[in-house]
PDB file of C-alpha atoms in Angstrom:
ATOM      1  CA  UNK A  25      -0.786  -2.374  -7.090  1.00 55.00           C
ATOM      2  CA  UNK A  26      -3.685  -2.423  -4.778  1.00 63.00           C
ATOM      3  CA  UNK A  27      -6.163   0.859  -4.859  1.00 61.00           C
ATOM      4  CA  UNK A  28      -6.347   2.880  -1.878  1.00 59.00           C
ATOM      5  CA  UNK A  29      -9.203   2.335  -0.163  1.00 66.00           C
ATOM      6  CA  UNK A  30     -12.308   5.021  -1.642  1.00 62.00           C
ATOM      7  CA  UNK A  31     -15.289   4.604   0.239  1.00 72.00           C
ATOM      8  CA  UNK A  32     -16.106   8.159   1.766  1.00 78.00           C
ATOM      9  CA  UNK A  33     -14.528   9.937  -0.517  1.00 76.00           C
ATOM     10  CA  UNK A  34     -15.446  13.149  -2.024  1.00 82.00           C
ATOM     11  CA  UNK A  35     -16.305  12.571  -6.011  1.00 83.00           C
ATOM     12  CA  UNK A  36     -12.744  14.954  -6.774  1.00 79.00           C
ATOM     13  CA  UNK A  37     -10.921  12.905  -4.356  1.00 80.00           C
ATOM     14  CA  UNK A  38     -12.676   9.968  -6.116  1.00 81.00           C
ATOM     15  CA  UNK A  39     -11.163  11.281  -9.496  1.00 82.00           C
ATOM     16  CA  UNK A  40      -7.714  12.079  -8.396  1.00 80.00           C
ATOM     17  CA  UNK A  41      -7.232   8.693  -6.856  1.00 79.00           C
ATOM     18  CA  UNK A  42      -7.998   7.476  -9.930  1.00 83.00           C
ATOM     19  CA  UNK A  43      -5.437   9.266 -12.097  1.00 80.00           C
ATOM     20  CA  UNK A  44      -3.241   8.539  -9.205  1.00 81.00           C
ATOM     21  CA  UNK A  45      -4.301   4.833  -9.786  1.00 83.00           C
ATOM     22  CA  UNK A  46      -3.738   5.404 -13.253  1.00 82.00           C
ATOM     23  CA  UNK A  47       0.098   6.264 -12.879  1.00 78.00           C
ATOM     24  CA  UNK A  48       0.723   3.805 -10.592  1.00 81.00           C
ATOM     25  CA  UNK A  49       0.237   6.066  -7.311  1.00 77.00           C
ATOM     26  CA  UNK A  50       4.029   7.910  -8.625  1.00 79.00           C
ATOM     27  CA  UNK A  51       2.985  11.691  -8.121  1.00 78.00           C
ATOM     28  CA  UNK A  52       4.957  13.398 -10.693  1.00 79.00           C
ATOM     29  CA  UNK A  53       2.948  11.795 -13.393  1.00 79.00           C
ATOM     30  CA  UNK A  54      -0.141  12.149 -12.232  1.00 76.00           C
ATOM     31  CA  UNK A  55       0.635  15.913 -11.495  1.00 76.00           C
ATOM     32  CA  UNK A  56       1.413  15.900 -15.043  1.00 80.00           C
ATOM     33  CA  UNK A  57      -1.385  14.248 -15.795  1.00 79.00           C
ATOM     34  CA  UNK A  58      -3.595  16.463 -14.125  1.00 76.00           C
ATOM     35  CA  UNK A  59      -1.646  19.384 -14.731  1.00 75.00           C
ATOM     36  CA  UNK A  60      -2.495  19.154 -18.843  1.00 78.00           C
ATOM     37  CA  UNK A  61      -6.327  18.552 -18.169  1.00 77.00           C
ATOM     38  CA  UNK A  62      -6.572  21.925 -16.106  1.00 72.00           C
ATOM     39  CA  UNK A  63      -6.862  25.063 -18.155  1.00 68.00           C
ATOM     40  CA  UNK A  64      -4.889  28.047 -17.349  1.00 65.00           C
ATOM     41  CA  UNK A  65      -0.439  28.670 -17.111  1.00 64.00           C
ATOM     42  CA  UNK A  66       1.042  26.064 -15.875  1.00 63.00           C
ATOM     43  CA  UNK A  67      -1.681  23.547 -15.090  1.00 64.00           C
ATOM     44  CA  UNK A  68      -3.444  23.331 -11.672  1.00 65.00           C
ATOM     45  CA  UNK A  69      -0.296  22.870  -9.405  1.00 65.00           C
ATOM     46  CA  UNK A  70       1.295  26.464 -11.121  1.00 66.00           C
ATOM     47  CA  UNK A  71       1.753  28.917  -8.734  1.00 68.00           C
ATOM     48  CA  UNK A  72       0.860  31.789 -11.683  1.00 67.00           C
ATOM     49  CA  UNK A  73      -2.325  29.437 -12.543  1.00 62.00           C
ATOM     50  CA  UNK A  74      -5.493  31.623 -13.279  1.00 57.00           C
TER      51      UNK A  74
END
């Protein structure tokens, strides 16, 4: 699959197109993804996240 196109980008946009790259651009494993590397209940996307 082709990579979005990155130039501009802000260095966390930069990082979660990669993990989005990673997972082949399908969201619910990147949120998953993402979710486990963030501290705190839940993972980032929780509503009840710290």
């Amino acid at each position: 699959m082709d990579r979005l196109p990155t130039k501009g980008l802000s260095p966390l946009a930069r990082r979660v197109d990669d993990v989005l790259a990673r997972y082949g651009y399908e969201i619910g494993p990147a949120i998953e993804a993402i979710d486990d590397a963030v501290t705190g209940y839940g993972g980032l996307f929780d509503p009840g996240t710290s």
